[in-house]
Short mmCIF file of C-alpha atoms in Angstrom, two decimals:
data_model
loop_
_atom_site.label_atom_id
_atom_site.label_comp_id
_atom_site.label_asym_id
_atom_site.label_seq_id
_atom_site.Cartn_x
_atom_site.Cartn_y
_atom_site.Cartn_z
CA MET A 21 -36.21 -25.45 -31.69
CA HIS A 22 -36.57 -21.75 -32.32
CA PRO A 23 -33.81 -20.35 -34.60
CA ARG A 24 -32.65 -17.88 -31.95
CA ARG A 25 -32.30 -20.70 -29.46
CA TRP A 26 -30.21 -22.51 -32.06
CA THR A 27 -27.71 -19.70 -32.55
CA GLU A 28 -27.56 -19.28 -28.80
CA PHE A 29 -26.81 -22.98 -28.43
CA ALA A 30 -24.19 -22.94 -31.20
CA ILE A 31 -22.34 -19.98 -29.73
CA GLU A 32 -22.37 -21.46 -26.27
CA SER A 33 -21.03 -24.76 -27.55
CA LEU A 34 -18.31 -23.03 -29.52
CA ILE A 35 -17.18 -21.09 -26.47
CA ARG A 36 -17.23 -24.25 -24.39
CA VAL A 37 -15.18 -26.19 -26.95
CA LEU A 38 -12.63 -23.38 -27.27
CA GLY A 39 -12.30 -23.04 -23.52
CA LEU A 40 -11.94 -26.75 -22.92
CA SER A 41 -9.48 -27.17 -25.78
CA SER A 42 -7.09 -24.59 -24.37
CA ILE A 43 -7.15 -26.46 -21.07
CA GLY A 44 -6.65 -29.65 -23.07
CA PHE A 45 -3.63 -28.24 -24.90
CA VAL A 46 -1.96 -27.18 -21.69
CA LEU A 47 -2.58 -30.64 -20.27
CA LEU A 48 -1.18 -32.30 -23.40
CA ILE A 49 1.95 -30.18 -23.27
CA PHE A 50 2.37 -31.09 -19.64
CA LEU A 51 1.88 -34.79 -20.40
CA PHE A 52 4.35 -34.57 -23.28
CA LEU A 53 6.88 -32.92 -20.96
CA LEU A 54 6.41 -35.75 -18.46
CA LYS A 55 6.55 -38.47 -21.11
CA GLU A 56 9.78 -37.17 -22.59
CA GLY A 57 11.35 -36.04 -19.36
CA LEU A 58 10.63 -38.77 -16.85
CA PRO A 59 12.76 -41.42 -18.62
CA ALA A 60 15.76 -39.23 -17.83
CA PHE A 61 15.25 -39.85 -14.12
CA LEU A 62 15.04 -43.60 -14.81
CA GLN A 63 17.91 -43.89 -17.28
CA VAL A 64 20.42 -41.69 -15.50
CA PRO A 65 21.38 -42.59 -11.93
CA PRO A 66 20.62 -39.79 -9.45
CA GLU A 67 24.26 -39.32 -8.44
CA ASN A 68 25.04 -38.56 -12.08
CA LEU A 69 21.99 -36.32 -12.53
CA LEU A 70 22.79 -34.35 -9.40
CA GLY A 71 26.47 -34.23 -10.24
CA THR A 72 28.52 -31.13 -10.79
CA ARG A 73 29.67 -31.89 -14.33
CA TRP A 74 27.57 -31.35 -17.44
CA TYR A 75 29.32 -33.14 -20.32
CA PRO A 76 26.54 -34.89 -22.28
CA THR A 77 29.02 -36.27 -24.82
CA PHE A 78 30.68 -38.24 -21.98
CA ASP A 79 27.30 -39.21 -20.48
CA LEU A 80 27.86 -36.82 -17.60
CA PHE A 81 24.49 -35.18 -16.94
CA GLY A 82 25.16 -33.18 -13.78
CA THR A 83 22.33 -30.63 -13.70
CA LEU A 84 23.52 -28.93 -10.52
CA PRO A 85 25.62 -26.25 -12.27
CA LEU A 86 22.65 -25.45 -14.51
CA ILE A 87 20.18 -25.21 -11.64
CA LEU A 88 22.57 -23.10 -9.59
CA GLY A 89 23.32 -21.03 -12.68
CA SER A 90 19.65 -20.27 -13.18
CA LEU A 91 19.19 -19.46 -9.50
CA LEU A 92 22.27 -17.22 -9.42
CA VAL A 93 21.20 -15.22 -12.45
CA THR A 94 17.61 -14.96 -11.21
CA ALA A 95 18.66 -13.97 -7.69
CA THR A 96 20.96 -11.32 -9.12
CA ALA A 97 18.19 -10.02 -11.33
CA ILE A 98 15.70 -9.85 -8.47
CA SER A 99 18.07 -8.20 -6.03
CA ILE A 100 18.57 -5.46 -8.62
CA ALA A 101 14.99 -5.26 -9.89
CA LEU A 102 13.19 -5.46 -6.53
CA PRO A 103 14.51 -2.29 -4.88
CA LEU A 104 14.62 -0.43 -8.18
CA GLY A 105 11.13 -1.55 -9.19
CA VAL A 106 9.48 -0.82 -5.86
CA ALA A 107 11.22 2.54 -5.63
CA THR A 108 10.05 3.44 -9.13
CA ALA A 109 6.51 2.32 -8.33
CA VAL A 110 6.54 4.49 -5.20
CA PHE A 111 7.85 7.40 -7.24
CA VAL A 112 5.25 6.99 -9.97
CA ARG A 113 2.33 6.57 -7.58
CA GLU A 114 3.25 8.71 -4.60
CA VAL A 115 5.70 11.38 -5.64
CA ALA A 116 5.31 12.18 -9.33
CA PRO A 117 2.65 14.78 -10.20
CA GLY A 118 -0.52 13.52 -11.88
CA TRP A 119 0.44 14.35 -15.44
CA ALA A 120 3.81 12.63 -15.06
CA ARG A 121 2.08 9.49 -13.81
CA GLU A 122 -0.22 9.52 -16.85
CA VAL A 123 2.85 9.58 -19.10
CA LEU A 124 5.12 7.25 -17.13
CA LYS A 125 2.76 4.35 -16.51
CA PRO A 126 2.04 3.50 -20.17
CA MET A 127 5.67 4.10 -21.08
CA ILE A 128 6.81 1.60 -18.49
CA GLU A 129 4.25 -0.91 -19.68
CA VAL A 130 5.48 -0.53 -23.26
CA LEU A 131 8.95 -1.50 -22.06
CA ALA A 132 7.57 -4.93 -21.20
CA GLY A 133 6.94 -5.47 -24.90
CA ILE A 134 10.58 -5.21 -26.00
CA PRO A 135 11.51 -8.61 -27.49
CA SER A 136 14.05 -10.44 -25.36
CA VAL A 137 16.37 -10.94 -28.31
CA VAL A 138 16.68 -7.19 -28.64
CA LEU A 139 17.61 -6.89 -25.00
CA GLY A 140 20.02 -9.78 -25.44
CA PHE A 141 21.62 -7.99 -28.36
CA PHE A 142 21.87 -4.81 -26.31
CA GLY A 143 23.40 -6.79 -23.47
CA MET A 144 25.91 -8.42 -25.77
CA THR A 145 27.04 -5.30 -27.56
CA VAL A 146 26.81 -2.69 -24.83
CA LEU A 147 26.59 -4.22 -21.35
CA ALA A 148 29.06 -7.07 -21.76
CA PRO A 149 31.95 -4.86 -22.96
CA LEU A 150 31.11 -2.42 -20.20
CA VAL A 151 31.23 -5.16 -17.58
CA ARG A 152 34.47 -6.51 -19.02
CA GLU A 153 36.21 -3.15 -19.00
CA THR A 154 34.90 -2.08 -15.60
CA LEU A 155 35.94 -5.30 -13.90
CA ASP A 156 38.98 -5.83 -16.07
CA ALA A 157 37.73 -9.40 -16.51
CA PRO A 158 38.59 -11.80 -19.34
CA THR A 159 34.98 -11.75 -20.54
CA GLY A 160 31.93 -9.58 -20.04
CA LEU A 161 29.57 -12.50 -20.62
CA THR A 162 28.88 -13.28 -16.97
CA ALA A 163 26.12 -14.18 -14.55
CA PHE A 164 26.09 -10.54 -13.49
CA THR A 165 25.51 -9.35 -17.06
CA GLY A 166 22.67 -11.84 -17.35
CA GLY A 167 21.26 -10.59 -14.07
CA LEU A 168 21.36 -7.01 -15.34
CA VAL A 169 19.51 -7.86 -18.55
CA LEU A 170 16.96 -9.97 -16.68
CA ALA A 171 16.46 -7.22 -14.11
CA TYR A 172 15.68 -4.89 -16.96
CA MET A 173 13.19 -7.38 -18.35
CA ALA A 174 11.49 -7.94 -15.01
CA LEU A 175 11.33 -4.24 -14.11
CA PRO A 176 8.28 -3.21 -16.17
CA THR A 177 6.23 -6.05 -14.69
CA ILE A 178 7.35 -5.31 -11.16
CA ILE A 179 6.78 -1.57 -11.47
CA SER A 180 3.40 -1.90 -13.11
CA VAL A 181 1.96 -4.47 -10.69
CA ALA A 182 3.49 -2.81 -7.62
CA GLU A 183 2.08 0.54 -8.72
CA ASP A 184 -1.37 -1.00 -9.00
CA ALA A 185 -0.96 -2.41 -5.50
CA LEU A 186 0.03 1.00 -4.11
CA ASP A 187 -2.85 2.59 -5.95
CA ALA A 188 -5.26 0.19 -4.24
CA VAL A 189 -4.22 1.39 -0.77
CA PRO A 190 -7.11 3.50 0.53
CA LYS A 191 -6.54 7.24 0.82
CA SER A 192 -7.73 7.02 4.42
CA TYR A 193 -4.47 5.27 5.39
CA ARG A 194 -2.42 8.06 3.86
CA ASP A 195 -4.61 10.69 5.55
CA ALA A 196 -4.25 8.93 8.89
CA GLY A 197 -0.49 8.78 8.55
CA LEU A 198 -0.16 12.44 7.57
CA ALA A 199 -2.62 13.56 10.24
CA MET A 200 -0.45 11.86 12.85
CA GLY A 201 2.40 14.17 12.00
CA ALA A 202 4.27 11.62 9.90
CA THR A 203 6.13 13.04 6.94
CA GLN A 204 5.09 12.02 3.46
CA TRP A 205 8.06 9.67 3.29
CA GLN A 206 7.27 8.08 6.66
CA THR A 207 3.67 7.62 5.59
CA ILE A 208 4.72 5.94 2.36
CA TRP A 209 7.31 3.72 3.95
CA ARG A 210 5.54 2.72 7.14
CA VAL A 211 1.90 2.72 6.08
CA VAL A 212 1.35 2.57 2.33
CA VAL A 213 4.07 0.11 1.34
CA PRO A 214 3.27 -2.38 4.15
CA ALA A 215 -0.41 -2.15 3.26
CA ALA A 216 0.44 -3.00 -0.34
CA ARG A 217 2.77 -5.81 0.72
CA SER A 218 0.87 -8.68 -0.85
CA GLY A 219 0.53 -6.88 -4.17
CA ILE A 220 4.21 -6.03 -4.17
CA LEU A 221 4.99 -9.68 -3.44
CA THR A 222 2.88 -10.68 -6.43
CA ALA A 223 4.80 -8.18 -8.53
CA VAL A 224 8.12 -9.66 -7.47
CA MET A 225 6.92 -13.22 -8.08
CA LEU A 226 5.71 -12.32 -11.55
CA GLY A 227 9.01 -10.63 -12.27
CA MET A 228 10.88 -13.64 -10.95
CA GLY A 229 8.77 -15.99 -13.06
CA ARG A 230 9.70 -13.95 -16.09
CA ALA A 231 13.38 -13.97 -15.15
CA ILE A 232 13.79 -17.67 -14.42
CA GLY A 233 12.01 -18.74 -17.59
CA GLU A 234 13.80 -16.30 -19.87
CA THR A 235 15.98 -17.95 -22.45
CA MET A 236 17.13 -15.90 -25.40
CA ALA A 237 18.57 -12.87 -23.66
CA VAL A 238 20.24 -15.06 -21.04
CA MET A 239 21.82 -17.30 -23.64
CA MET A 240 23.26 -14.28 -25.39
CA VAL A 241 24.92 -12.65 -22.41
CA THR A 242 25.85 -15.23 -19.78
CA GLY A 243 28.67 -16.99 -21.59
CA ASN A 244 27.06 -20.42 -21.23
CA ALA A 245 29.91 -22.22 -19.47
CA ALA A 246 28.45 -24.99 -17.34
CA ARG A 247 30.66 -24.41 -14.32
CA MET A 248 29.63 -24.66 -10.71
CA PRO A 249 29.03 -21.12 -9.43
CA THR A 250 30.50 -21.93 -6.02
CA THR A 251 33.45 -19.57 -5.82
CA ILE A 252 33.06 -16.04 -4.57
CA ASP A 253 33.78 -14.52 -7.97
CA SER A 254 31.20 -16.72 -9.73
CA LEU A 255 28.93 -13.76 -10.17
CA PHE A 256 31.47 -12.24 -12.53
CA ARG A 257 32.26 -15.46 -14.39
CA PRO A 258 30.33 -17.12 -17.19
CA VAL A 259 27.45 -19.30 -16.14
CA ARG A 260 24.93 -21.50 -17.86
CA THR A 261 21.25 -21.61 -17.07
CA MET A 262 18.72 -24.42 -17.49
CA THR A 263 16.80 -22.56 -20.16
CA ALA A 264 19.88 -21.74 -22.21
CA THR A 265 20.98 -25.38 -22.05
CA ILE A 266 17.68 -26.65 -23.39
CA ALA A 267 17.57 -24.03 -26.14
CA ALA A 268 21.18 -24.52 -27.19
CA GLU A 269 21.26 -28.30 -27.24
CA MET A 270 17.77 -29.37 -28.21
CA GLY A 271 18.42 -28.67 -31.88
CA GLU A 272 21.37 -31.02 -32.14
CA VAL A 273 20.39 -33.85 -29.85
CA ALA A 274 19.40 -37.26 -31.22
CA ARG A 275 15.71 -37.75 -30.63
CA GLY A 276 15.01 -40.42 -28.04
CA SER A 277 18.57 -40.48 -26.71
CA THR A 278 19.38 -40.14 -23.01
CA HIS A 279 20.63 -36.62 -23.61
CA TYR A 280 17.27 -35.79 -25.24
CA HIS A 281 15.34 -37.08 -22.23
CA VAL A 282 17.61 -35.26 -19.80
CA LEU A 283 16.91 -31.97 -21.57
CA PHE A 284 13.19 -32.57 -21.04
CA GLY A 285 14.01 -33.59 -17.47
CA ILE A 286 15.55 -30.15 -16.99
CA GLY A 287 12.30 -28.75 -18.35
CA ILE A 288 10.45 -30.62 -15.59
CA ILE A 289 12.82 -29.24 -12.94
CA LEU A 290 12.25 -25.73 -14.28
CA PHE A 291 8.52 -26.30 -14.24
CA VAL A 292 8.62 -27.52 -10.64
CA ILE A 293 10.66 -24.48 -9.54
CA THR A 294 8.29 -21.96 -11.11
CA PHE A 295 5.31 -23.92 -9.82
CA VAL A 296 6.64 -23.81 -6.26
CA LEU A 297 7.37 -20.09 -6.62
CA ASN A 298 3.82 -19.41 -7.72
CA LEU A 299 2.45 -21.61 -4.96
CA VAL A 300 4.43 -19.74 -2.31
CA ALA A 301 3.26 -16.40 -3.69
CA ALA A 302 -0.35 -17.50 -3.92
CA GLY A 303 -0.16 -18.91 -0.40
CA ALA A 304 1.19 -15.66 1.01
CA ILE A 305 -1.50 -13.65 -0.75
CA PHE A 306 -4.25 -16.02 0.30
CA LYS A 307 -3.16 -15.85 3.93
CA LYS A 308 -3.13 -12.08 3.74
CA ARG A 309 -6.58 -11.96 2.19
CA ARG A 310 -8.07 -14.15 4.89
CA ARG A 311 -6.78 -11.78 7.51
CA GLY A 312 -8.85 -9.13 5.79
CA GLY A 313 -5.84 -7.04 4.90
CA LEU A 314 -6.64 -6.65 1.24
CA ARG A 315 -9.21 -3.92 1.19
CA MET B 19 -10.67 31.59 28.76
CA ARG B 20 -8.15 32.23 26.00
CA PRO B 21 -8.76 30.83 22.56
CA LYS B 22 -6.61 27.88 21.56
CA ILE B 23 -7.37 28.48 17.92
CA ARG B 24 -8.47 31.72 16.33
CA VAL B 25 -9.71 31.78 12.76
CA ASP B 26 -9.70 35.12 10.97
CA HIS B 27 -11.69 35.72 7.79
CA LEU B 28 -11.06 32.28 6.38
CA SER B 29 -12.16 31.59 2.81
CA PHE B 30 -11.44 28.35 1.02
CA TYR B 31 -11.63 27.34 -2.64
CA TYR B 32 -11.64 24.03 -4.49
CA GLY B 33 -10.36 25.31 -7.81
CA ASP B 34 -12.83 28.04 -8.81
CA LYS B 35 -15.52 26.88 -6.44
CA GLN B 36 -15.61 28.70 -3.13
CA ALA B 37 -16.40 26.33 -0.28
CA LEU B 38 -15.95 28.59 2.75
CA PHE B 39 -16.87 32.25 2.99
CA ASP B 40 -15.11 34.61 5.37
CA ILE B 41 -15.28 32.53 8.51
CA SER B 42 -14.06 33.85 11.84
CA MET B 43 -14.30 31.99 15.12
CA GLU B 44 -12.52 31.27 18.35
CA ILE B 45 -12.03 27.79 19.71
CA ARG B 46 -11.54 27.67 23.46
CA GLU B 47 -8.91 25.60 25.15
CA ARG B 48 -10.05 22.37 26.85
CA GLN B 49 -13.56 22.71 25.59
CA ILE B 50 -15.52 20.72 23.08
CA THR B 51 -16.57 22.74 20.08
CA ALA B 52 -19.17 21.16 17.82
CA LEU B 53 -19.67 22.21 14.22
CA ILE B 54 -23.10 21.35 12.88
CA GLY B 55 -24.87 21.88 9.60
CA PRO B 56 -26.26 19.95 6.65
CA SER B 57 -24.07 17.80 4.39
CA GLY B 58 -21.89 19.82 2.08
CA CYS B 59 -22.06 22.97 4.19
CA GLY B 60 -18.28 23.08 4.52
CA LYS B 61 -17.90 22.01 8.12
CA SER B 62 -15.53 19.14 7.27
CA THR B 63 -13.59 21.35 4.89
CA PHE B 64 -13.27 23.90 7.67
CA LEU B 65 -12.05 21.24 10.09
CA ARG B 66 -9.41 20.12 7.63
CA CYS B 67 -8.18 23.70 7.33
CA LEU B 68 -7.22 23.64 10.99
CA ASN B 69 -4.46 21.04 10.56
CA ARG B 70 -3.80 21.79 6.91
CA MET B 71 -5.03 18.40 5.72
CA ASN B 72 -6.48 20.18 2.70
CA ASP B 73 -2.90 20.75 1.57
CA THR B 74 -2.99 17.17 0.27
CA ILE B 75 -5.79 18.03 -2.19
CA PRO B 76 -4.38 19.60 -5.35
CA GLY B 77 -5.93 22.80 -6.68
CA THR B 78 -7.17 24.19 -3.38
CA ARG B 79 -6.60 27.73 -2.12
CA LEU B 80 -7.10 29.48 1.15
CA GLU B 81 -7.42 33.08 2.31
CA GLY B 82 -7.37 34.39 5.84
CA ARG B 83 -5.52 33.17 8.91
CA VAL B 84 -5.69 30.26 11.32
CA LEU B 85 -3.89 31.06 14.56
CA LEU B 86 -2.84 28.25 16.88
CA ASP B 87 -1.69 29.79 20.16
CA GLY B 88 -1.34 33.05 18.26
CA GLN B 89 0.86 31.58 15.51
CA ASP B 90 -0.49 31.56 11.96
CA VAL B 91 -0.34 27.93 10.83
CA TYR B 92 -0.41 29.06 7.19
CA ALA B 93 2.54 31.41 7.60
CA PRO B 94 5.44 30.55 5.31
CA GLY B 95 7.99 28.38 7.08
CA THR B 96 5.44 26.64 9.26
CA ASP B 97 6.39 23.04 10.04
CA VAL B 98 3.28 21.23 8.80
CA VAL B 99 4.44 17.95 10.26
CA ASP B 100 4.78 19.51 13.71
CA LEU B 101 1.42 21.24 13.29
CA ARG B 102 -0.27 17.93 12.62
CA ARG B 103 1.35 16.40 15.66
CA ARG B 104 -0.07 19.22 17.78
CA VAL B 105 -3.45 19.07 16.04
CA GLY B 106 -4.45 15.43 15.67
CA MET B 107 -7.35 14.13 13.66
CA VAL B 108 -9.91 11.33 13.90
CA PHE B 109 -11.74 10.49 10.71
CA GLN B 110 -15.29 9.63 9.77
CA ARG B 111 -14.60 6.01 9.03
CA PRO B 112 -12.29 4.23 11.45
CA ASN B 113 -9.03 3.93 9.55
CA PRO B 114 -6.55 1.88 11.55
CA PHE B 115 -3.52 0.77 9.57
CA PRO B 116 -3.57 -2.88 8.48
CA GLN B 117 -1.02 -3.64 11.17
CA SER B 118 -1.11 -4.94 14.72
CA ILE B 119 -2.95 -3.07 17.47
CA PHE B 120 0.35 -2.27 19.13
CA ASP B 121 1.94 -0.97 15.93
CA ASN B 122 -1.04 1.25 15.27
CA VAL B 123 -0.72 3.06 18.58
CA ALA B 124 3.07 3.01 18.43
CA PHE B 125 3.06 4.53 14.94
CA GLY B 126 3.07 8.16 16.01
CA PRO B 127 5.62 7.87 18.82
CA ARG B 128 7.85 5.89 16.46
CA VAL B 129 7.80 8.24 13.49
CA LEU B 130 8.15 11.26 15.72
CA GLY B 131 10.87 9.65 17.82
CA LEU B 132 9.05 10.39 21.07
CA CYS B 133 10.12 7.30 22.99
CA ARG B 134 13.50 6.08 24.11
CA GLY B 135 13.52 2.32 24.11
CA ARG B 136 10.93 -0.39 24.02
CA ASP B 137 9.80 0.01 27.64
CA GLU B 138 8.82 3.63 27.20
CA LEU B 139 7.01 2.81 23.97
CA GLU B 140 5.05 0.03 25.66
CA GLU B 141 4.14 2.45 28.44
CA VAL B 142 2.82 5.02 25.98
CA VAL B 143 0.82 2.38 24.13
CA GLU B 144 -0.71 1.08 27.34
CA ARG B 145 -1.54 4.57 28.63
CA SER B 146 -3.14 5.57 25.33
CA LEU B 147 -5.23 2.41 25.17
CA ARG B 148 -6.28 2.87 28.79
CA ASP B 149 -7.30 6.45 28.07
CA VAL B 150 -9.77 5.23 25.46
CA ARG B 151 -10.85 2.29 27.65
CA LEU B 152 -9.68 -0.22 25.11
CA TRP B 153 -6.82 -1.67 27.11
CA ASP B 154 -8.78 -4.32 28.97
CA GLU B 155 -10.31 -5.58 25.75
CA VAL B 156 -7.08 -5.93 23.80
CA LYS B 157 -4.23 -6.22 26.31
CA ASP B 158 -3.79 -9.95 25.59
CA ASN B 159 -3.95 -9.52 21.83
CA LEU B 160 -1.75 -6.55 21.10
CA LYS B 161 -0.18 -8.40 18.17
CA GLN B 162 -3.57 -9.01 16.59
CA ASP B 163 -4.44 -7.29 13.31
CA ALA B 164 -6.25 -4.04 14.08
CA LEU B 165 -8.70 -4.70 11.25
CA SER B 166 -10.07 -7.70 13.15
CA LEU B 167 -11.52 -5.37 15.83
CA SER B 168 -15.12 -4.23 15.73
CA LEU B 169 -15.78 -0.80 14.19
CA GLY B 170 -16.30 0.79 17.59
CA GLN B 171 -13.05 -0.68 18.87
CA GLN B 172 -11.32 0.47 15.69
CA GLN B 173 -12.50 4.03 16.21
CA ARG B 174 -11.31 4.00 19.82
CA LEU B 175 -8.02 2.61 18.56
CA CYS B 176 -7.78 5.53 16.14
CA ILE B 177 -8.37 7.93 19.02
CA ALA B 178 -5.71 6.12 21.06
CA ARG B 179 -3.36 6.42 18.11
CA VAL B 180 -3.89 10.16 18.05
CA ILE B 181 -3.45 10.75 21.77
CA ALA B 182 -0.31 8.62 21.82
CA VAL B 183 1.55 11.61 20.37
CA GLN B 184 0.03 13.93 22.99
CA PRO B 185 -1.54 16.48 20.71
CA GLU B 186 -2.99 19.73 22.01
CA VAL B 187 -6.06 19.71 19.82
CA ILE B 188 -8.05 16.75 18.51
CA LEU B 189 -10.18 17.25 15.42
CA MET B 190 -12.97 14.73 14.95
CA ASP B 191 -14.69 14.50 11.59
CA GLU B 192 -18.05 12.83 12.24
CA PRO B 193 -16.34 10.19 14.35
CA CYS B 194 -19.51 8.28 15.11
CA SER B 195 -21.30 8.27 11.78
CA ALA B 196 -20.20 4.69 11.05
CA LEU B 197 -21.03 3.45 14.55
CA ASP B 198 -24.19 2.19 16.23
CA PRO B 199 -25.93 4.25 18.98
CA ILE B 200 -24.49 2.35 21.94
CA VAL B 201 -20.94 2.56 20.67
CA THR B 202 -21.60 6.22 19.87
CA LEU B 203 -22.52 6.90 23.50
CA GLY B 204 -19.26 5.26 24.56
CA ILE B 205 -17.28 7.54 22.26
CA GLU B 206 -19.16 10.56 23.58
CA GLU B 207 -18.29 9.59 27.17
CA LEU B 208 -14.71 9.29 26.02
CA MET B 209 -14.79 12.76 24.51
CA LYS B 210 -16.06 14.26 27.74
CA ARG B 211 -13.16 12.68 29.60
CA LEU B 212 -10.60 13.75 27.01
CA ARG B 213 -11.88 17.30 27.31
CA GLU B 214 -9.96 17.62 30.58
CA GLN B 215 -6.70 17.38 28.69
CA TYR B 216 -7.41 18.27 25.10
CA THR B 217 -9.13 20.89 23.04
CA ILE B 218 -11.64 19.04 20.89
CA VAL B 219 -13.37 20.15 17.72
CA ILE B 220 -16.02 17.77 16.44
CA VAL B 221 -17.90 17.91 13.19
CA THR B 222 -21.26 16.19 13.35
CA HIS B 223 -24.51 16.12 11.47
CA ASN B 224 -26.15 14.69 14.56
CA MET B 225 -27.61 17.62 16.51
CA GLN B 226 -28.37 15.57 19.60
CA GLN B 227 -24.75 14.61 19.72
CA ALA B 228 -23.67 18.22 19.52
CA ALA B 229 -26.14 19.11 22.26
CA ARG B 230 -24.97 16.22 24.46
CA VAL B 231 -21.21 16.60 24.29
CA SER B 232 -20.21 20.09 23.31
CA ASP B 233 -19.61 23.32 25.18
CA TRP B 234 -19.70 25.48 22.08
CA THR B 235 -21.61 25.04 18.87
CA GLY B 236 -21.09 26.60 15.48
CA PHE B 237 -23.75 26.31 12.81
CA PHE B 238 -22.61 26.19 9.17
CA TRP B 239 -24.83 26.82 6.18
CA LEU B 240 -23.67 26.83 2.56
CA GLY B 241 -20.07 27.57 3.48
CA ARG B 242 -20.87 30.31 5.97
CA LEU B 243 -20.75 30.31 9.74
CA VAL B 244 -24.27 31.43 10.59
CA GLU B 245 -24.05 31.41 14.34
CA MET B 246 -21.66 30.40 17.07
CA GLY B 247 -22.08 30.42 20.81
CA PRO B 248 -22.36 28.34 23.98
CA THR B 249 -24.18 25.12 23.09
CA GLY B 250 -27.05 25.78 25.48
CA ASP B 251 -27.72 29.18 23.92
CA VAL B 252 -27.51 27.98 20.34
CA PHE B 253 -29.97 25.19 20.98
CA THR B 254 -32.42 27.03 23.22
CA ARG B 255 -32.14 30.67 22.16
CA PRO B 256 -30.73 30.78 18.64
CA GLN B 257 -30.06 34.32 17.45
CA GLN B 258 -30.66 33.57 13.80
CA LYS B 259 -33.87 32.43 12.17
CA LEU B 260 -31.91 29.98 9.99
CA THR B 261 -30.34 28.32 13.02
CA GLU B 262 -33.69 27.93 14.65
CA ASP B 263 -35.20 26.45 11.51
CA TYR B 264 -32.36 23.98 11.16
CA ILE B 265 -32.37 22.91 14.79
CA THR B 266 -36.09 22.44 14.86
CA GLY B 267 -35.98 20.49 11.62
CA ARG B 268 -37.66 23.04 9.37
CA ALA B 269 -34.53 23.55 7.25
CA GLY B 270 -31.72 21.32 6.03
#
């Protein structure tokens, strides 16, 4: 073969091997997760696994408080980050003058790069005492504090993606709204934001994915008590999430024990939840696209 | 007939570049005024001065006056939102919102608070759609996405959306340039009917269209109004050599 054909062939093969291997690694991780996690569902009876008490030392593996803990913290984070994030995106795209947008957008994106442990530290030393004093509670390490920190972590993603979605709305929609005698605010709220709906939904889902999978910051600020968040004041009590449980206990668990497998089992549950979230988001976006709304 | 709109010595600038030069004209009530001229001659810019849509473009500047019923629409304290309700606009490309047909037409009445209750709103929507002869085609699918309509239907929907707020003037910026000839004829018929109720200003690069639908024609060239008069006169006895050259195809 001609030497140039050879280099061409070599480069192509290299790219192919690299691409396939990254798919292979993801698959292997997934298989490992299944291999280590599935025994938990066989070894521990479902009524124990779905119980309300998480005391691994007494063979009580109730994951319900952990699942609910994760959901509570994530829901709190999203209910703070969604309105704030969308409002900020609207401000950056629709209200702020051009030069301010040029400055704000990269600044917001840089915020996404702050390591979670730094935010956790900030939450621990600043937010938690603030929450404790404001609420006059015994501890500031609560689900709410975790929600605040997670909201902060999800915000840059939500703002950035939502701003892109708003930016993709054709100018002709804005013109039409304004030419009808709608105010700028009415045009934004009733035309531009609905037109960017699917993009904003993606933004929220990405933010949510980040929040539910976050470990370090959550572990540092939520207090990590595996109690059922079923009372009204649960939001302002300590809570323990799935991720924090895995991170905190994996280091000390005996390899191959039931407890070990249950921790991987929690990993599977977490995986399923995020997978479903992504599926729902993708489904909503796909439906929208087929209607021809994404132009 | 009294002028609905009077423009006095209007000049317009995009930054340092002057786009319109000292334009004065009168637009008669319940007549169709066509503005013709080659691309880039400023006719669309002029149109957008009439409802202050150019306000949305940063770095633009305007001199002169635009009087709507004798009131300067550029006077300080003018309610731009109210101006745009009174002077509606139809754009070159049909631009319905990505919402249902009903919501598109209901948009104006809703944001302006024109209707009390659902029944009244439905009435307005139906009347507007009937006015543009779209009602029979869509009455069973009002919840359907407006973007699923054909382009011609979309443009009629946009006209229905404008007349739902009962404007006094309708500005049309090349409303047929994205449409095929048959649909274009339909829109022209529609314009002639709307003329009984509304003052219409249409920008078009299609001279036949101007000749067919309009009562008055203004000819723009390089940002200047070269000639304006009754359509018949402009097309058969142009006063200016430039107009004649353009109309007969020797210039432009």
